[in-house]
PDB file of C-alpha atoms in Angstrom:
ATOM      1  CA  UNK A   1     201.769 124.379  39.490  1.00 34.00           C
ATOM      2  CA  UNK A   2     202.609 127.921  38.388  1.00 34.00           C
ATOM      3  CA  UNK A   3     201.444 129.413  35.123  1.00 33.00           C
ATOM      4  CA  UNK A   4     205.071 129.612  34.025  1.00 36.00           C
ATOM      5  CA  UNK A   5     205.423 125.842  34.087  1.00 39.00           C
ATOM      6  CA  UNK A   6     202.190 124.934  32.355  1.00 36.00           C
ATOM      7  CA  UNK A   7     200.822 125.820  28.913  1.00 38.00           C
ATOM      8  CA  UNK A   8     199.700 129.425  28.911  1.00 39.00           C
ATOM      9  CA  UNK A   9     197.459 129.252  25.879  1.00 39.00           C
ATOM     10  CA  UNK A  10     194.553 127.174  24.697  1.00 38.00           C
ATOM     11  CA  UNK A  11     196.312 127.050  21.329  1.00 52.00           C
ATOM     12  CA  UNK A  12     199.078 124.843  22.712  1.00 58.00           C
ATOM     13  CA  UNK A  13     199.279 121.472  20.935  1.00 63.00           C
ATOM     14  CA  UNK A  14     197.690 118.461  22.574  1.00 71.00           C
ATOM     15  CA  UNK A  15     200.255 116.232  24.335  1.00 80.00           C
ATOM     16  CA  UNK A  16     201.777 113.623  22.034  1.00 86.00           C
ATOM     17  CA  UNK A  17     204.966 111.522  22.119  1.00 91.00           C
ATOM     18  CA  UNK A  18     208.075 113.245  20.831  1.00 96.00           C
ATOM     19  CA  UNK A  19     208.653 112.861  17.094  1.00 95.00           C
ATOM     20  CA  UNK A  20     212.275 114.005  16.868  1.00 96.00           C
ATOM     21  CA  UNK A  21     213.899 112.569  19.987  1.00 98.00           C
ATOM     22  CA  UNK A  22     217.241 110.897  19.452  1.00 97.00           C
ATOM     23  CA  UNK A  23     220.447 110.020  21.251  1.00 99.00           C
ATOM     24  CA  UNK A  24     223.745 111.500  20.065  1.00 99.00           C
ATOM     25  CA  UNK A  25     225.427 108.346  21.325  1.00 98.00           C
ATOM     26  CA  UNK A  26     227.575 106.551  18.782  1.00 98.00           C
ATOM     27  CA  UNK A  27     228.555 109.584  16.700  1.00 98.00           C
ATOM     28  CA  UNK A  28     232.303 109.392  15.977  1.00 98.00           C
ATOM     29  CA  UNK A  29     234.399 112.161  17.530  1.00 98.00           C
ATOM     30  CA  UNK A  30     238.056 112.721  18.305  1.00 97.00           C
ATOM     31  CA  UNK A  31     239.361 109.730  20.246  1.00 96.00           C
ATOM     32  CA  UNK A  32     236.228 107.596  20.107  1.00 98.00           C
ATOM     33  CA  UNK A  33     232.456 107.900  19.980  1.00 98.00           C
ATOM     34  CA  UNK A  34     229.880 109.680  22.107  1.00 99.00           C
ATOM     35  CA  UNK A  35     228.683 107.490  24.952  1.00 98.00           C
ATOM     36  CA  UNK A  36     225.056 106.411  24.544  1.00 98.00           C
ATOM     37  CA  UNK A  37     222.449 107.707  26.953  1.00 98.00           C
ATOM     38  CA  UNK A  38     224.139 110.946  28.005  1.00 98.00           C
ATOM     39  CA  UNK A  39     222.983 113.562  25.480  1.00 99.00           C
ATOM     40  CA  UNK A  40     219.580 113.669  23.773  1.00 99.00           C
ATOM     41  CA  UNK A  41     218.175 116.125  21.227  1.00 99.00           C
ATOM     42  CA  UNK A  42     214.471 116.614  20.701  1.00 98.00           C
ATOM     43  CA  UNK A  43     211.473 118.588  19.580  1.00 96.00           C
ATOM     44  CA  UNK A  44     209.378 120.430  22.186  1.00 94.00           C
ATOM     45  CA  UNK A  45     209.401 118.451  25.432  1.00 95.00           C
ATOM     46  CA  UNK A  46     206.740 120.745  26.877  1.00 93.00           C
ATOM     47  CA  UNK A  47     204.075 119.085  24.744  1.00 89.00           C
ATOM     48  CA  UNK A  48     204.973 115.443  25.235  1.00 94.00           C
ATOM     49  CA  UNK A  49     203.077 113.051  27.476  1.00 95.00           C
ATOM     50  CA  UNK A  50     203.614 112.595  31.216  1.00 96.00           C
ATOM     51  CA  UNK A  51     204.384 108.926  30.549  1.00 97.00           C
ATOM     52  CA  UNK A  52     207.224 109.740  28.166  1.00 97.00           C
ATOM     53  CA  UNK A  53     208.779 112.242  30.556  1.00 98.00           C
ATOM     54  CA  UNK A  54     208.565 109.664  33.342  1.00 98.00           C
ATOM     55  CA  UNK A  55     210.355 107.150  31.117  1.00 97.00           C
ATOM     56  CA  UNK A  56     213.108 109.646  30.359  1.00 98.00           C
ATOM     57  CA  UNK A  57     213.568 110.459  34.039  1.00 98.00           C
ATOM     58  CA  UNK A  58     213.689 106.771  34.930  1.00 98.00           C
ATOM     59  CA  UNK A  59     216.376 106.319  32.265  1.00 97.00           C
ATOM     60  CA  UNK A  60     218.531 109.016  33.880  1.00 98.00           C
ATOM     61  CA  UNK A  61     217.366 112.404  32.602  1.00 98.00           C
ATOM     62  CA  UNK A  62     218.595 115.154  34.940  1.00 98.00           C
ATOM     63  CA  UNK A  63     218.748 118.341  32.866  1.00 99.00           C
ATOM     64  CA  UNK A  64     216.678 120.037  30.156  1.00 99.00           C
ATOM     65  CA  UNK A  65     218.114 122.847  28.039  1.00 99.00           C
ATOM     66  CA  UNK A  66     215.326 124.853  26.389  1.00 98.00           C
ATOM     67  CA  UNK A  67     216.486 126.776  23.316  1.00 97.00           C
ATOM     68  CA  UNK A  68     213.091 128.294  22.463  1.00 95.00           C
ATOM     69  CA  UNK A  69     212.308 131.992  22.597  1.00 92.00           C
ATOM     70  CA  UNK A  70     210.663 133.379  25.716  1.00 91.00           C
ATOM     71  CA  UNK A  71     207.464 133.839  23.706  1.00 88.00           C
ATOM     72  CA  UNK A  72     207.371 130.172  22.700  1.00 87.00           C
ATOM     73  CA  UNK A  73     208.192 128.999  26.208  1.00 90.00           C
ATOM     74  CA  UNK A  74     205.418 131.158  27.630  1.00 88.00           C
ATOM     75  CA  UNK A  75     202.900 129.561  25.299  1.00 85.00           C
ATOM     76  CA  UNK A  76     203.568 125.911  26.165  1.00 86.00           C
ATOM     77  CA  UNK A  77     205.483 126.204  29.433  1.00 90.00           C
ATOM     78  CA  UNK A  78     207.509 123.240  30.637  1.00 94.00           C
ATOM     79  CA  UNK A  79     204.738 120.703  30.419  1.00 94.00           C
ATOM     80  CA  UNK A  80     204.997 117.458  32.418  1.00 96.00           C
ATOM     81  CA  UNK A  81     208.738 117.886  33.000  1.00 97.00           C
ATOM     82  CA  UNK A  82     207.817 120.460  35.660  1.00 96.00           C
ATOM     83  CA  UNK A  83     206.459 117.606  37.775  1.00 97.00           C
ATOM     84  CA  UNK A  84     209.967 116.162  38.202  1.00 98.00           C
ATOM     85  CA  UNK A  85     213.040 117.505  40.047  1.00 97.00           C
ATOM     86  CA  UNK A  86     214.929 118.277  36.852  1.00 98.00           C
ATOM     87  CA  UNK A  87     217.367 121.102  36.272  1.00 98.00           C
ATOM     88  CA  UNK A  88     215.792 123.417  33.689  1.00 98.00           C
ATOM     89  CA  UNK A  89     217.923 125.925  31.814  1.00 98.00           C
ATOM     90  CA  UNK A  90     216.294 128.448  29.465  1.00 97.00           C
ATOM     91  CA  UNK A  91     218.761 129.521  26.771  1.00 97.00           C
ATOM     92  CA  UNK A  92     216.818 131.302  24.015  1.00 96.00           C
ATOM     93  CA  UNK A  93     218.706 131.310  20.719  1.00 95.00           C
ATOM     94  CA  UNK A  94     216.141 133.619  19.126  1.00 90.00           C
ATOM     95  CA  UNK A  95     214.228 136.621  20.437  1.00 85.00           C
ATOM     96  CA  UNK A  96     210.918 135.829  18.756  1.00 68.00           C
ATOM     97  CA  UNK A  97     208.901 132.942  17.373  1.00 60.00           C
ATOM     98  CA  UNK A  98     211.231 130.624  15.477  1.00 53.00           C
ATOM     99  CA  UNK A  99     209.262 127.446  14.887  1.00 56.00           C
ATOM    100  CA  UNK A 100     209.786 126.533  11.210  1.00 54.00           C
ATOM    101  CA  UNK A 101     206.309 127.471   9.898  1.00 54.00           C
ATOM    102  CA  UNK A 102     206.596 130.973  11.363  1.00 56.00           C
ATOM    103  CA  UNK A 103     210.049 131.294   9.825  1.00 56.00           C
ATOM    104  CA  UNK A 104     208.843 130.082   6.451  1.00 53.00           C
ATOM    105  CA  UNK A 105     206.144 132.735   6.488  1.00 56.00           C
ATOM    106  CA  UNK A 106     208.704 135.441   7.268  1.00 60.00           C
ATOM    107  CA  UNK A 107     211.361 134.244   4.845  1.00 63.00           C
ATOM    108  CA  UNK A 108     209.305 132.777   2.002  1.00 62.00           C
ATOM    109  CA  UNK A 109     210.691 135.282  -0.492  1.00 66.00           C
ATOM    110  CA  UNK A 110     214.228 135.806   0.815  1.00 73.00           C
ATOM    111  CA  UNK A 111     215.182 132.255   1.835  1.00 78.00           C
ATOM    112  CA  UNK A 112     214.927 130.037  -1.204  1.00 82.00           C
ATOM    113  CA  UNK A 113     217.729 127.505  -0.752  1.00 93.00           C
ATOM    114  CA  UNK A 114     219.277 125.408   2.028  1.00 95.00           C
ATOM    115  CA  UNK A 115     222.368 127.584   1.676  1.00 97.00           C
ATOM    116  CA  UNK A 116     220.306 130.637   2.644  1.00 93.00           C
ATOM    117  CA  UNK A 117     219.177 128.743   5.737  1.00 94.00           C
ATOM    118  CA  UNK A 118     222.796 127.959   6.611  1.00 97.00           C
ATOM    119  CA  UNK A 119     223.761 131.622   6.316  1.00 95.00           C
ATOM    120  CA  UNK A 120     220.951 132.489   8.721  1.00 92.00           C
ATOM    121  CA  UNK A 121     222.187 129.778  11.105  1.00 96.00           C
ATOM    122  CA  UNK A 122     225.693 131.276  11.044  1.00 97.00           C
ATOM    123  CA  UNK A 123     224.342 134.690  12.074  1.00 94.00           C
ATOM    124  CA  UNK A 124     222.415 133.201  14.985  1.00 95.00           C
ATOM    125  CA  UNK A 125     225.348 131.030  16.049  1.00 98.00           C
ATOM    126  CA  UNK A 126     227.696 134.003  16.141  1.00 97.00           C
ATOM    127  CA  UNK A 127     225.183 136.251  17.877  1.00 96.00           C
ATOM    128  CA  UNK A 128     224.320 133.690  20.568  1.00 97.00           C
ATOM    129  CA  UNK A 129     227.759 132.245  21.179  1.00 98.00           C
ATOM    130  CA  UNK A 130     227.683 133.030  24.903  1.00 98.00           C
ATOM    131  CA  UNK A 131     224.379 131.200  25.334  1.00 98.00           C
ATOM    132  CA  UNK A 132     225.733 128.214  23.428  1.00 99.00           C
ATOM    133  CA  UNK A 133     228.728 128.049  25.763  1.00 99.00           C
ATOM    134  CA  UNK A 134     226.439 128.242  28.795  1.00 99.00           C
ATOM    135  CA  UNK A 135     224.621 125.244  27.380  1.00 99.00           C
ATOM    136  CA  UNK A 136     227.884 123.356  26.949  1.00 99.00           C
ATOM    137  CA  UNK A 137     228.730 124.123  30.582  1.00 99.00           C
ATOM    138  CA  UNK A 138     225.376 122.664  31.615  1.00 99.00           C
ATOM    139  CA  UNK A 139     226.132 119.479  29.686  1.00 99.00           C
ATOM    140  CA  UNK A 140     229.519 119.162  31.370  1.00 99.00           C
ATOM    141  CA  UNK A 141     228.081 119.786  34.853  1.00 98.00           C
ATOM    142  CA  UNK A 142     224.955 117.630  34.604  1.00 98.00           C
ATOM    143  CA  UNK A 143     224.847 114.635  36.973  1.00 97.00           C
ATOM    144  CA  UNK A 144     222.869 112.574  34.459  1.00 97.00           C
ATOM    145  CA  UNK A 145     221.427 112.690  30.976  1.00 98.00           C
ATOM    146  CA  UNK A 146     220.949 116.060  29.266  1.00 99.00           C
ATOM    147  CA  UNK A 147     218.148 116.745  26.786  1.00 99.00           C
ATOM    148  CA  UNK A 148     218.220 119.902  24.664  1.00 99.00           C
ATOM    149  CA  UNK A 149     215.330 121.022  22.503  1.00 98.00           C
ATOM    150  CA  UNK A 150     213.577 123.833  20.669  1.00 96.00           C
ATOM    151  CA  UNK A 151     210.167 123.639  18.960  1.00 91.00           C
ATOM    152  CA  UNK A 152     210.755 121.220  16.093  1.00 92.00           C
ATOM    153  CA  UNK A 153     214.183 119.990  17.162  1.00 96.00           C
ATOM    154  CA  UNK A 154     215.716 121.165  13.887  1.00 96.00           C
ATOM    155  CA  UNK A 155     217.174 124.682  13.655  1.00 95.00           C
ATOM    156  CA  UNK A 156     218.233 125.810  17.121  1.00 97.00           C
ATOM    157  CA  UNK A 157     218.622 122.242  18.317  1.00 98.00           C
ATOM    158  CA  UNK A 158     220.755 121.552  15.254  1.00 99.00           C
ATOM    159  CA  UNK A 159     222.976 124.531  16.033  1.00 99.00           C
ATOM    160  CA  UNK A 160     223.516 123.426  19.619  1.00 99.00           C
ATOM    161  CA  UNK A 161     224.235 119.868  18.489  1.00 99.00           C
ATOM    162  CA  UNK A 162     226.774 121.254  16.020  1.00 99.00           C
ATOM    163  CA  UNK A 163     228.457 123.233  18.802  1.00 99.00           C
ATOM    164  CA  UNK A 164     228.755 120.189  21.034  1.00 99.00           C
ATOM    165  CA  UNK A 165     229.905 117.863  18.271  1.00 99.00           C
ATOM    166  CA  UNK A 166     232.499 120.346  17.031  1.00 99.00           C
ATOM    167  CA  UNK A 167     233.987 120.783  20.510  1.00 99.00           C
ATOM    168  CA  UNK A 168     234.250 116.996  20.764  1.00 99.00           C
ATOM    169  CA  UNK A 169     236.088 116.866  17.452  1.00 98.00           C
ATOM    170  CA  UNK A 170     233.422 115.457  15.140  1.00 99.00           C
ATOM    171  CA  UNK A 171     234.014 115.582  11.403  1.00 98.00           C
ATOM    172  CA  UNK A 172     231.967 118.295   9.672  1.00 98.00           C
ATOM    173  CA  UNK A 173     230.232 115.685   7.528  1.00 98.00           C
ATOM    174  CA  UNK A 174     229.148 113.798  10.644  1.00 99.00           C
ATOM    175  CA  UNK A 175     227.736 117.046  12.025  1.00 99.00           C
ATOM    176  CA  UNK A 176     225.799 117.595   8.801  1.00 99.00           C
ATOM    177  CA  UNK A 177     224.648 113.971   8.779  1.00 98.00           C
ATOM    178  CA  UNK A 178     223.284 114.248  12.322  1.00 98.00           C
ATOM    179  CA  UNK A 179     221.404 117.404  11.359  1.00 98.00           C
ATOM    180  CA  UNK A 180     219.902 115.767   8.271  1.00 98.00           C
ATOM    181  CA  UNK A 181     218.469 112.847  10.262  1.00 97.00           C
ATOM    182  CA  UNK A 182     215.683 115.240  11.194  1.00 96.00           C
ATOM    183  CA  UNK A 183     214.478 115.383   7.581  1.00 94.00           C
ATOM    184  CA  UNK A 184     212.527 112.119   7.639  1.00 94.00           C
ATOM    185  CA  UNK A 185     210.948 113.099  10.953  1.00 94.00           C
ATOM    186  CA  UNK A 186     209.616 116.485   9.901  1.00 90.00           C
ATOM    187  CA  UNK A 187     206.173 115.352   8.654  1.00 87.00           C
ATOM    188  CA  UNK A 188     205.470 113.743  12.018  1.00 90.00           C
ATOM    189  CA  UNK A 189     206.929 116.744  13.859  1.00 90.00           C
ATOM    190  CA  UNK A 190     204.502 119.037  12.056  1.00 83.00           C
ATOM    191  CA  UNK A 191     201.585 116.696  12.668  1.00 84.00           C
ATOM    192  CA  UNK A 192     202.533 116.628  16.336  1.00 81.00           C
ATOM    193  CA  UNK A 193     202.708 120.426  16.440  1.00 77.00           C
ATOM    194  CA  UNK A 194     199.384 120.692  14.618  1.00 71.00           C
ATOM    195  CA  UNK A 195     201.062 122.754  11.929  1.00 64.00           C
ATOM    196  CA  UNK A 196     200.717 120.681   8.770  1.00 51.00           C
ATOM    197  CA  UNK A 197     197.273 122.136   8.118  1.00 46.00           C
ATOM    198  CA  UNK A 198     198.514 125.628   8.993  1.00 47.00           C
ATOM    199  CA  UNK A 199     201.285 125.297   6.424  1.00 47.00           C
ATOM    200  CA  UNK A 200     198.836 124.170   3.768  1.00 47.00           C
ATOM    201  CA  UNK A 201     196.458 127.018   4.562  1.00 46.00           C
ATOM    202  CA  UNK A 202     199.276 129.541   4.265  1.00 51.00           C
ATOM    203  CA  UNK A 203     200.398 128.034   0.950  1.00 60.00           C
ATOM    204  CA  UNK A 204     203.836 127.203   2.358  1.00 66.00           C
ATOM    205  CA  UNK A 205     205.130 123.894   0.948  1.00 70.00           C
ATOM    206  CA  UNK A 206     206.461 121.453   3.524  1.00 70.00           C
ATOM    207  CA  UNK A 207     209.601 121.052   1.413  1.00 77.00           C
ATOM    208  CA  UNK A 208     210.388 124.778   1.736  1.00 79.00           C
ATOM    209  CA  UNK A 209     214.065 125.027   2.803  1.00 86.00           C
ATOM    210  CA  UNK A 210     213.103 126.546   6.159  1.00 83.00           C
ATOM    211  CA  UNK A 211     210.797 123.605   6.869  1.00 85.00           C
ATOM    212  CA  UNK A 212     213.294 120.954   5.799  1.00 90.00           C
ATOM    213  CA  UNK A 213     216.610 119.681   7.187  1.00 95.00           C
ATOM    214  CA  UNK A 214     218.888 119.565   4.169  1.00 96.00           C
ATOM    215  CA  UNK A 215     222.511 118.739   5.038  1.00 98.00           C
ATOM    216  CA  UNK A 216     223.572 121.617   2.768  1.00 98.00           C
ATOM    217  CA  UNK A 217     222.166 124.041   5.346  1.00 98.00           C
ATOM    218  CA  UNK A 218     224.481 122.757   8.066  1.00 99.00           C
ATOM    219  CA  UNK A 219     227.423 122.477   5.672  1.00 99.00           C
ATOM    220  CA  UNK A 220     226.883 126.114   4.746  1.00 98.00           C
ATOM    221  CA  UNK A 221     226.776 127.238   8.368  1.00 98.00           C
ATOM    222  CA  UNK A 222     230.056 125.460   9.067  1.00 98.00           C
ATOM    223  CA  UNK A 223     231.654 126.878   5.917  1.00 98.00           C
ATOM    224  CA  UNK A 224     230.574 130.443   6.713  1.00 97.00           C
ATOM    225  CA  UNK A 225     231.960 130.190  10.233  1.00 98.00           C
ATOM    226  CA  UNK A 226     235.193 128.673   8.907  1.00 97.00           C
ATOM    227  CA  UNK A 227     235.678 131.518   6.447  1.00 94.00           C
ATOM    228  CA  UNK A 228     234.787 134.500   8.625  1.00 86.00           C
ATOM    229  CA  UNK A 229     234.944 133.603  12.303  1.00 80.00           C
ATOM    230  CA  UNK A 230     237.804 131.196  12.892  1.00 87.00           C
ATOM    231  CA  UNK A 231     235.583 128.169  12.621  1.00 95.00           C
ATOM    232  CA  UNK A 232     232.851 126.956  14.908  1.00 97.00           C
ATOM    233  CA  UNK A 233     235.210 126.397  17.846  1.00 97.00           C
ATOM    234  CA  UNK A 234     236.733 129.839  17.277  1.00 97.00           C
ATOM    235  CA  UNK A 235     233.293 131.393  17.655  1.00 98.00           C
ATOM    236  CA  UNK A 236     232.695 129.393  20.813  1.00 98.00           C
ATOM    237  CA  UNK A 237     236.061 130.427  22.272  1.00 98.00           C
ATOM    238  CA  UNK A 238     235.031 134.034  21.705  1.00 97.00           C
ATOM    239  CA  UNK A 239     231.869 133.181  23.640  1.00 98.00           C
ATOM    240  CA  UNK A 240     233.763 131.811  26.632  1.00 98.00           C
ATOM    241  CA  UNK A 241     234.694 128.244  25.724  1.00 99.00           C
ATOM    242  CA  UNK A 242     237.837 127.247  27.609  1.00 99.00           C
ATOM    243  CA  UNK A 243     240.279 124.391  27.231  1.00 98.00           C
ATOM    244  CA  UNK A 244     239.098 123.136  30.613  1.00 99.00           C
ATOM    245  CA  UNK A 245     235.443 123.030  29.540  1.00 99.00           C
ATOM    246  CA  UNK A 246     236.307 121.268  26.289  1.00 99.00           C
ATOM    247  CA  UNK A 247     238.325 118.724  28.247  1.00 98.00           C
ATOM    248  CA  UNK A 248     235.533 118.096  30.736  1.00 99.00           C
ATOM    249  CA  UNK A 249     233.052 117.537  27.924  1.00 99.00           C
ATOM    250  CA  UNK A 250     235.406 115.124  26.195  1.00 98.00           C
ATOM    251  CA  UNK A 251     236.144 113.221  29.385  1.00 98.00           C
ATOM    252  CA  UNK A 252     232.474 112.871  30.246  1.00 98.00           C
ATOM    253  CA  UNK A 253     230.971 112.141  26.862  1.00 99.00           C
ATOM    254  CA  UNK A 254     233.568 110.302  24.783  1.00 98.00           C
ATOM    255  CA  UNK A 255     233.901 106.539  24.897  1.00 97.00           C
ATOM    256  CA  UNK A 256     237.308 105.468  23.556  1.00 95.00           C
ATOM    257  CA  UNK A 257     237.217 103.001  20.700  1.00 85.00           C
ATOM    258  CA  UNK A 258     239.523 100.008  21.283  1.00 78.00           C
ATOM    259  CA  UNK A 259     242.492  99.949  18.943  1.00 65.00           C
ATOM    260  CA  UNK A 260     242.009  97.818  15.877  1.00 60.00           C
ATOM    261  CA  UNK A 261     238.274  98.577  15.614  1.00 56.00           C
TER     262      UNK A 261
END
């Protein structure tokens, strides 16, 4: 096993089951609902257990999209997923450390509300639109289940989920609702990452907007993109999204709802 596929630092968290893994299946979109079992979002898969990765592979996992920075990926590598013949696509949405505690330390003074977080999301989304479209292409092309993740499964993962859901025609409130499901999982995410104590030592409250998943943050991102960039799908079209790609995603992922239901 190469150093690039295994944790590169003794400071990497001990393996533990994922705390923020969930299926996008069932979310209502244009013409139906997302089919269960095809698209998963998660916190850092590199630090989960070999048993959990094996279970995911047995259930159909074929592709992992890693949204972490190169620095983060170097620290924890790919973990046990490297032991399986999975397609791995690195698509950094940030250039540097972007796990929530690091962000809270950087933005403690300037980011005081969920709306500030959403404005930051909009800047990243616009700046990384080409990478987001590459990720959507990977979802469309995958022969099995796709799992996308960052460190906590909140910020960058939430942005990618928003991109996918918007292309499929999800209502903005459903996009915000999916994002906010992470909120109840954050304490366990931080325990899993070994960062709850770090946050306390740095005097950063765990309800700091950067550490939380308030729906207002995602609503703000969507509103900013609507007002300045032609909406979320307009940004993605500028990044290379085509009608063909949108159609392939819809055909693969959307389960029609029978009339009358």
